[in-house]
PDB file of C-alpha atoms in Angstrom:
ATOM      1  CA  UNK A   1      72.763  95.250  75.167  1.00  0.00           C
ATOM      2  CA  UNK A   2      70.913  95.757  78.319  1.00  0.00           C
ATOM      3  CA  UNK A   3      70.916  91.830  78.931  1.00  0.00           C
ATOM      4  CA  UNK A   4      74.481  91.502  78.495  1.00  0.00           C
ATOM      5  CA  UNK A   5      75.269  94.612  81.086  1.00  0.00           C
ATOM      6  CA  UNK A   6      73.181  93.255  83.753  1.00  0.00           C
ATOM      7  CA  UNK A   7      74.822  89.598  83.364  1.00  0.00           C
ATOM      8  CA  UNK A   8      78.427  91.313  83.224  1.00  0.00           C
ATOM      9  CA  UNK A   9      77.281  93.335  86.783  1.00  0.00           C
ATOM     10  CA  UNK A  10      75.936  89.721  88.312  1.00  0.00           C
ATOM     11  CA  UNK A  11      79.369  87.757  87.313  1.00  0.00           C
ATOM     12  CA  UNK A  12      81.360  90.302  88.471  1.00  0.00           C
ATOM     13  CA  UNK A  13      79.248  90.787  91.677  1.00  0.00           C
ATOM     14  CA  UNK A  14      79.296  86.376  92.244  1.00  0.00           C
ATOM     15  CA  UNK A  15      83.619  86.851  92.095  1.00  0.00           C
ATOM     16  CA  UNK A  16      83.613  89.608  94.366  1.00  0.00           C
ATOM     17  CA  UNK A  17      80.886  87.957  96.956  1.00  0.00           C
ATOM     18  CA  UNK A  18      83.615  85.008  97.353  1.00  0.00           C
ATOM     19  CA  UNK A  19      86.172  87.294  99.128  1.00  0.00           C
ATOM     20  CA  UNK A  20      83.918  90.140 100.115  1.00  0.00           C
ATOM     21  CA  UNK A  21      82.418  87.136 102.434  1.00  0.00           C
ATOM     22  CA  UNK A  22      85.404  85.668 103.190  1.00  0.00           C
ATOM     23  CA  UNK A  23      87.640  89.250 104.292  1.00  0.00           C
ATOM     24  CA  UNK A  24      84.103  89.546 106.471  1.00  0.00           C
ATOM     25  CA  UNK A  25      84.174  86.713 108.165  1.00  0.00           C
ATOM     26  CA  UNK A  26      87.427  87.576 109.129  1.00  0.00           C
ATOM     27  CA  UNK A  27      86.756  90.799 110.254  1.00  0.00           C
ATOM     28  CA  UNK A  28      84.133  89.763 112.369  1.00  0.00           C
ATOM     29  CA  UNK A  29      86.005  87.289 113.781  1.00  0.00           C
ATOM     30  CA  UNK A  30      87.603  90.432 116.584  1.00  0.00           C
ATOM     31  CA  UNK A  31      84.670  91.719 116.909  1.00  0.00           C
ATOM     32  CA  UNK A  32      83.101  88.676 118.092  1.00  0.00           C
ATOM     33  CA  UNK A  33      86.400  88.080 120.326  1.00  0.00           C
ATOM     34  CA  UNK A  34      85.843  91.932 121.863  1.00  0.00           C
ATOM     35  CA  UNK A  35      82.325  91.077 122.714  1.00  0.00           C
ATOM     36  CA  UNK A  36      83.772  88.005 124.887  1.00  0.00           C
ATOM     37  CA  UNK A  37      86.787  89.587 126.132  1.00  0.00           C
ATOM     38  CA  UNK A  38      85.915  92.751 127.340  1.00  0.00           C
ATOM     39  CA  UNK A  39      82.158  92.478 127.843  1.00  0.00           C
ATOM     40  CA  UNK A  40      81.247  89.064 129.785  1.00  0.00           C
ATOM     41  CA  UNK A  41      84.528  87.471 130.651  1.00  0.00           C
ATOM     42  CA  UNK A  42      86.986  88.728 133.333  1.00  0.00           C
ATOM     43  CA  UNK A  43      90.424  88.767 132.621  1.00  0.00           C
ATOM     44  CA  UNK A  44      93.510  86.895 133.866  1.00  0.00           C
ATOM     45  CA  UNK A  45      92.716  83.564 132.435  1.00  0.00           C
ATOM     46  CA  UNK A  46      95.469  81.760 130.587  1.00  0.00           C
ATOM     47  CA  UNK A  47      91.883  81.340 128.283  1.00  0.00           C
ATOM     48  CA  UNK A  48      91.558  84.916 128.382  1.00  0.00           C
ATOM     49  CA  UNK A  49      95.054  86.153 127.406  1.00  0.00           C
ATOM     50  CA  UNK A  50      94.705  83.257 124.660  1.00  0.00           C
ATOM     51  CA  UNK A  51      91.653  85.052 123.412  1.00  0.00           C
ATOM     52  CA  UNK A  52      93.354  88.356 123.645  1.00  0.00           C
ATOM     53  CA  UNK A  53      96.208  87.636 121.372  1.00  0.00           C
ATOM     54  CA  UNK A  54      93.833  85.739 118.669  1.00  0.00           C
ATOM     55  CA  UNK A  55      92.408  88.764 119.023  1.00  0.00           C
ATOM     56  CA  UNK A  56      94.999  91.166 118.159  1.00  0.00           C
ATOM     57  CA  UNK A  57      96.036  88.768 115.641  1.00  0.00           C
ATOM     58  CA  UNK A  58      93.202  88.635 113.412  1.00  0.00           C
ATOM     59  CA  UNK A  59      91.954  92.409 114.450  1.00  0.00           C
ATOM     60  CA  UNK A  60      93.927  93.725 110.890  1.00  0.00           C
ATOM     61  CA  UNK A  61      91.509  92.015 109.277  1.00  0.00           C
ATOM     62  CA  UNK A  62      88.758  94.876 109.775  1.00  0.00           C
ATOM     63  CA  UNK A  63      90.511  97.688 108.240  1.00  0.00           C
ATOM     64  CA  UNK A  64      91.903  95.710 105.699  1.00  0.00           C
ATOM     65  CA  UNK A  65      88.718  95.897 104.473  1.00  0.00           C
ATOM     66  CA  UNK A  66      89.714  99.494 103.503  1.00  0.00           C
ATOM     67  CA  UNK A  67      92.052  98.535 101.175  1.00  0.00           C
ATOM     68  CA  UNK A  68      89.777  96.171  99.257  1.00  0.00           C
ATOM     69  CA  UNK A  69      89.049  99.511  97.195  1.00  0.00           C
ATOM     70  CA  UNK A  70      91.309  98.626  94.312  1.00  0.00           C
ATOM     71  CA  UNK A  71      89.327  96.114  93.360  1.00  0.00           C
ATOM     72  CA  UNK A  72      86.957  98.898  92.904  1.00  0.00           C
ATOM     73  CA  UNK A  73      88.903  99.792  90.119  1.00  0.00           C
ATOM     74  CA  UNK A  74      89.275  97.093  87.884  1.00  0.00           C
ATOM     75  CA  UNK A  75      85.511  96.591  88.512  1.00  0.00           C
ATOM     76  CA  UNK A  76      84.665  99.844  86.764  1.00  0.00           C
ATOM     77  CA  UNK A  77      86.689  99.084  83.792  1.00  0.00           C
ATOM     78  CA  UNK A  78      85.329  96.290  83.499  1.00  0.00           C
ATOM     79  CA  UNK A  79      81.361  97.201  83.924  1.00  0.00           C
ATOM     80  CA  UNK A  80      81.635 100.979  81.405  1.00  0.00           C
ATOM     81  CA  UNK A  81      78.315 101.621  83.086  1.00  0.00           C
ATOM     82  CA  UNK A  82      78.159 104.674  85.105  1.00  0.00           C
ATOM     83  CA  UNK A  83      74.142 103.998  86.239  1.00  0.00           C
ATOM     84  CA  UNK A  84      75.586 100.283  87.259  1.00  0.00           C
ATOM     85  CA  UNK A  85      78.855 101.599  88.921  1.00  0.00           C
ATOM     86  CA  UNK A  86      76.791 104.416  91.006  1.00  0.00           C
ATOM     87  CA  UNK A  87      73.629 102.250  91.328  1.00  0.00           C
ATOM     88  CA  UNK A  88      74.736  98.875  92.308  1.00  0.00           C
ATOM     89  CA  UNK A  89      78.543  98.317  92.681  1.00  0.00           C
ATOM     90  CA  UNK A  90      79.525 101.326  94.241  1.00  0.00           C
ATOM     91  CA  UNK A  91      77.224 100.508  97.053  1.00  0.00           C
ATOM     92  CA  UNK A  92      77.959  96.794  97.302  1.00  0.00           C
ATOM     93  CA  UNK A  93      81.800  97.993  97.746  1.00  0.00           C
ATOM     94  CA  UNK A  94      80.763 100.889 100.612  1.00  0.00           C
ATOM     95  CA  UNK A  95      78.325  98.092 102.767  1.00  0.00           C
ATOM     96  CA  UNK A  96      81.386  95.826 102.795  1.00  0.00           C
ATOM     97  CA  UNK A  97      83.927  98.463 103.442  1.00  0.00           C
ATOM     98  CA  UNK A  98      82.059  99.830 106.063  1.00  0.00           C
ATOM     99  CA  UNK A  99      80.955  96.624 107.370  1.00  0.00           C
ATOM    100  CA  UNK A 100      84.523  95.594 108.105  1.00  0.00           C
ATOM    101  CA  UNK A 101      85.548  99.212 109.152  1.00  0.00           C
ATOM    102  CA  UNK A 102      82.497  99.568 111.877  1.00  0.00           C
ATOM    103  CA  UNK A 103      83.113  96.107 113.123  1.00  0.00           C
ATOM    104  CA  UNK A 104      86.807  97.912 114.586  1.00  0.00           C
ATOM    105  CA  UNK A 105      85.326 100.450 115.918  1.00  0.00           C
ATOM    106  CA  UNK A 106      83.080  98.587 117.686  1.00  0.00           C
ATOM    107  CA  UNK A 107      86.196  95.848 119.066  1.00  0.00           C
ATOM    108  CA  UNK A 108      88.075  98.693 120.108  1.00  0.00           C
ATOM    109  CA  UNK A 109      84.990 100.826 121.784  1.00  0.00           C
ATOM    110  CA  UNK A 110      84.485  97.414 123.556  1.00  0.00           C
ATOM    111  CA  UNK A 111      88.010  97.103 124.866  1.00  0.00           C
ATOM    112  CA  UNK A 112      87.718 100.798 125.837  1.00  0.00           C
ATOM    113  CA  UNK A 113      84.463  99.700 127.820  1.00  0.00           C
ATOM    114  CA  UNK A 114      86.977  97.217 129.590  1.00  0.00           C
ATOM    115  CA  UNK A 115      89.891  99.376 130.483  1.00  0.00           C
ATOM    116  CA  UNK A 116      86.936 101.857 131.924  1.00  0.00           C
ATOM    117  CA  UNK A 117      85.769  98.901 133.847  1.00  0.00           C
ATOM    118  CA  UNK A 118      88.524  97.926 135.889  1.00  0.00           C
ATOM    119  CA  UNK A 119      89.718 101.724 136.578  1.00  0.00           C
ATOM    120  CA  UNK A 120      92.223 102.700 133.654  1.00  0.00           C
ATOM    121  CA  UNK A 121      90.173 104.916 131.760  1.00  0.00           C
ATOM    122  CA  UNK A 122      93.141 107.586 130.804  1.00  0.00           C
ATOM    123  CA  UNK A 123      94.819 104.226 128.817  1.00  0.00           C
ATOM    124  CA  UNK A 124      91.968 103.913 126.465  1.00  0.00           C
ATOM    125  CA  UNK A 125      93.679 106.847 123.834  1.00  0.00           C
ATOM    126  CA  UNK A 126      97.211 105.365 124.394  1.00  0.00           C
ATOM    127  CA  UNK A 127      95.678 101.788 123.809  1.00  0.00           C
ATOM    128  CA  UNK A 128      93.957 103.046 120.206  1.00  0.00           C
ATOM    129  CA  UNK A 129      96.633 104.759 118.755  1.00  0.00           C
ATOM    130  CA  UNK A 130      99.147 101.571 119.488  1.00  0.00           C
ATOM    131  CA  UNK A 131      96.393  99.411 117.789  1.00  0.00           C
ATOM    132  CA  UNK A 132      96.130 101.700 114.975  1.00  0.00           C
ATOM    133  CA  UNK A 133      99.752 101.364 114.398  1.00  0.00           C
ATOM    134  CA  UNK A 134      99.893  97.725 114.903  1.00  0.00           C
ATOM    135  CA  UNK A 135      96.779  97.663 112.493  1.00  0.00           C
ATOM    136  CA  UNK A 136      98.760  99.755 109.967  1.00  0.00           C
ATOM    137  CA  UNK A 137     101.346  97.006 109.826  1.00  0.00           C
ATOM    138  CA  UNK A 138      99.192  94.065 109.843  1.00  0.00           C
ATOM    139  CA  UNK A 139      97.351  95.266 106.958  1.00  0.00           C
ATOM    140  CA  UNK A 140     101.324  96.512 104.915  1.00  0.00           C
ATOM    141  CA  UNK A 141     101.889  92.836 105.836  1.00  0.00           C
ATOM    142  CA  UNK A 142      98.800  91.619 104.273  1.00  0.00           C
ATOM    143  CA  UNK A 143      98.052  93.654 101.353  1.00  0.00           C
ATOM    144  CA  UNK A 144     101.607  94.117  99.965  1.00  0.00           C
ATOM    145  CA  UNK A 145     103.616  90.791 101.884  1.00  0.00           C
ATOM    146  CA  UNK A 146     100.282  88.353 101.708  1.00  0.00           C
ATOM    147  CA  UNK A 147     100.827  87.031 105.374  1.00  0.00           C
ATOM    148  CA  UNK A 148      97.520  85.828 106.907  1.00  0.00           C
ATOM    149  CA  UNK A 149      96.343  86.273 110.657  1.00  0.00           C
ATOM    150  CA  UNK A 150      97.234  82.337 111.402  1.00  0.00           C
ATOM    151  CA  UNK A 151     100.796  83.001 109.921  1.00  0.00           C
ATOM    152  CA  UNK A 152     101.438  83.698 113.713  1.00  0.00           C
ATOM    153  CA  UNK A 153     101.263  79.893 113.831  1.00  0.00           C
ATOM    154  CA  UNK A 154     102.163  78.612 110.607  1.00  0.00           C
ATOM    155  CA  UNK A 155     105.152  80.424 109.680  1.00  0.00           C
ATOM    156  CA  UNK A 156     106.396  82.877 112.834  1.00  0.00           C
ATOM    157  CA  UNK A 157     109.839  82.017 111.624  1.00  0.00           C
ATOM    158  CA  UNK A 158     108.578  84.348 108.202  1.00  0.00           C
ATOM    159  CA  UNK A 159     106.644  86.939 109.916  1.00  0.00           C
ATOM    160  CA  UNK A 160     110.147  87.588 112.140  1.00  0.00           C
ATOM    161  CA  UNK A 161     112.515  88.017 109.335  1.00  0.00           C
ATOM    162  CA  UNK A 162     110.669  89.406 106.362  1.00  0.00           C
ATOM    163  CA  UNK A 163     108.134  90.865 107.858  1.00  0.00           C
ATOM    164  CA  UNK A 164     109.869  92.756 109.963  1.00  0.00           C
ATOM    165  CA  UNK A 165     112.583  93.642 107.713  1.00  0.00           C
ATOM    166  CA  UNK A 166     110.490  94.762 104.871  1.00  0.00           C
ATOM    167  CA  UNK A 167     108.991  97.210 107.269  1.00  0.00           C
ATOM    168  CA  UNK A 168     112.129  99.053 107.783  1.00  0.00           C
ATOM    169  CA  UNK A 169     112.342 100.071 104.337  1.00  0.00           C
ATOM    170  CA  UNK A 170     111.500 104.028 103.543  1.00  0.00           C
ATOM    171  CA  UNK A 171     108.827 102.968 101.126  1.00  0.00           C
ATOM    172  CA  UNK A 172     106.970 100.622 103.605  1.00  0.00           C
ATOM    173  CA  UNK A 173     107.294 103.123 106.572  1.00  0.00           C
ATOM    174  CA  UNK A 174     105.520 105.951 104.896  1.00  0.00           C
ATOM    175  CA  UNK A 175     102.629 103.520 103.428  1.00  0.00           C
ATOM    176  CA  UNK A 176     102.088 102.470 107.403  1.00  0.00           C
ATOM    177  CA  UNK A 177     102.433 106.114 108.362  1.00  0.00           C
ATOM    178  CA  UNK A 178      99.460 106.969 105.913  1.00  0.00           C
ATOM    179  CA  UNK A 179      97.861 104.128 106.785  1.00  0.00           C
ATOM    180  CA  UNK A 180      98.119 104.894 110.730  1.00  0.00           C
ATOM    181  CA  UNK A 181      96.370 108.812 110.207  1.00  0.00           C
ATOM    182  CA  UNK A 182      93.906 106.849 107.606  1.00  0.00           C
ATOM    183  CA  UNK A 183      92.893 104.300 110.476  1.00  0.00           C
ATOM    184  CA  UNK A 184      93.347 107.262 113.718  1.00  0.00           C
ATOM    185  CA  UNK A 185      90.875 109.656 111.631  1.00  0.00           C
ATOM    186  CA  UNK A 186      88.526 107.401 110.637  1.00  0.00           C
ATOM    187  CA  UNK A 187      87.962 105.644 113.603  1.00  0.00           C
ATOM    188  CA  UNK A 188      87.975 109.116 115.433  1.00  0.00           C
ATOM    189  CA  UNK A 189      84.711 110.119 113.254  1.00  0.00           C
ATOM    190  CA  UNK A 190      83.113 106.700 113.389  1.00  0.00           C
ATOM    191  CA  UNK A 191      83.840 106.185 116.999  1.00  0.00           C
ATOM    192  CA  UNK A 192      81.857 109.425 117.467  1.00  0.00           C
ATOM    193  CA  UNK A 193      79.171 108.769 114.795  1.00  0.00           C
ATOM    194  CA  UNK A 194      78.449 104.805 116.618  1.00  0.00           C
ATOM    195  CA  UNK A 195      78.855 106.269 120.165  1.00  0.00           C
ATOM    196  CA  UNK A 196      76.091 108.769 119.433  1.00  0.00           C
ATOM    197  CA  UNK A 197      73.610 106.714 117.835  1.00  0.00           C
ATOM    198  CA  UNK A 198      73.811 103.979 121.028  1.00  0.00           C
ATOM    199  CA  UNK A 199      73.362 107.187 123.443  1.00  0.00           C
ATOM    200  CA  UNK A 200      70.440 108.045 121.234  1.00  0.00           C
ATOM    201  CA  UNK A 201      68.753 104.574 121.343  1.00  0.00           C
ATOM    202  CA  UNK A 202      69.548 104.619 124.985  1.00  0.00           C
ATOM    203  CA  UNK A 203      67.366 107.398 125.303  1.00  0.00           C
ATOM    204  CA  UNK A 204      64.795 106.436 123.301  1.00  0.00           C
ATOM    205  CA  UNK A 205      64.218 103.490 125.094  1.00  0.00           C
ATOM    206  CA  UNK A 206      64.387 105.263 128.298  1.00  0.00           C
ATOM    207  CA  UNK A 207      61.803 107.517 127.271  1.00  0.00           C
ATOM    208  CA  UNK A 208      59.758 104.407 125.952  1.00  0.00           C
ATOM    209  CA  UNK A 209      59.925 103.366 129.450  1.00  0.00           C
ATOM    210  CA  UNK A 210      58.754 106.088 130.845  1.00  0.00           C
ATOM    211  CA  UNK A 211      55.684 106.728 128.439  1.00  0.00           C
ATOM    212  CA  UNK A 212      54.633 103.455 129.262  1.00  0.00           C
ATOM    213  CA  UNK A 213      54.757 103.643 132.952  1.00  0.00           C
ATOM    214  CA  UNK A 214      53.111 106.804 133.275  1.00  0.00           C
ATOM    215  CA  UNK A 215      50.036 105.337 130.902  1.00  0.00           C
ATOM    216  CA  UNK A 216      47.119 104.277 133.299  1.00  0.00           C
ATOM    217  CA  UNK A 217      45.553 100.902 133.019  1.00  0.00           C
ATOM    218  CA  UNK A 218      42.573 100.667 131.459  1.00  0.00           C
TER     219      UNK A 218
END
């Protein structure tokens, strides 16, 4: 009985690792972007803006991450274990989610860290909440529409008329509403959590410093 649990946990966990990986990558994909964008390069490149708008592109892909959580579901029906659901899947499901969620905070701290840097500091809250709500609708357009980041390419034709029609329906407005204060909220706590564990590191190292230059030489 045992034997046939655990082998039912590692299938399920080898189906889920191929898009758990895969909606990763993606989500990483911004944050590496960020990193470039608004931490070693200078904008007002053609390169640059080209970066900036891959960026913004694939940046949905982070939070979507969030709604990866249904899968959750059919995972537990599918397992009946409550030790392997608390033990092993529920914590497989919370690294990924988080993973994805942390690596959006961190883009959008980084283009924060930009705006500061070439004087427009009071944009920075304007410039979140208009990426939360074009976040809201990039994930209503991939979880419940399918569209993919490179549909910006591939099909902008589809992305102009269905997308944006479908999001003028009631129904679709209020699931990007809730998904807007879902993303603002979060990202309000995390930003806050991330920001003070880099302050504290900062210190820590500073006071590293400091230990070790005022230790004589032997």
């Amino acid at each position: 009985m045992k034997e046939e649990l655990i082998a039912r946990v590692v299938q399920v966990l080898q189906i889920n690792m191929r898009w758990m990986t895969w909606n990763l990558f993606l989500a990483f994909i911004p944050l590496a972007l960020s990193v470039w964008l608004f931490r070693i390069k200078r904008g007002g490149t053609w390169l640059w803006w080209l970066g900036f708008l891959v960026f913004y592109a694939f940046l949905p892909n982070a939070p979507y991450l969030l709604t990866d959580v249904i899968h959750l579901i059919d995972d537990i029906r599918t397992i009946q274990s409550v030790w392997m659901i608390t033990l092993v899947l529920i914590p497989v499901y919370l690294l990924v989610i988080l993973g994805g969620f942390e690596a959006y905070v961190i883009s959008l701290i980084n283009w924060g860290h930009y705006l500061h840097r070439i004087g427009k500091s009071q944009w920075i809250w304007r410039v979140e909440l208009i990426t939360h709500f074009l976040c809201a609708v990039g994930v209503y357009w991939g979880r419940f529409l399918r569209f993919n980041s490179w549909d910006f390419i591939t099909q902008p034709d589809a992305l102009l008329t269905k997308g944006v029609e479908e999001i003028l329906g009631k129904q679709p407005l209020v699931i990007i509403a809730i998904t807007f204060v879902v993303l603002a909220g979060l990202y309000w706590i995390m930003k806050r959590v991330t920001l003070g564990l880099s302050q504290r590191d900062s210190r820590i190292g500073i006071n590293s410093e400091r230990a070790n230059s005022n230790t004589p030489n032997i």
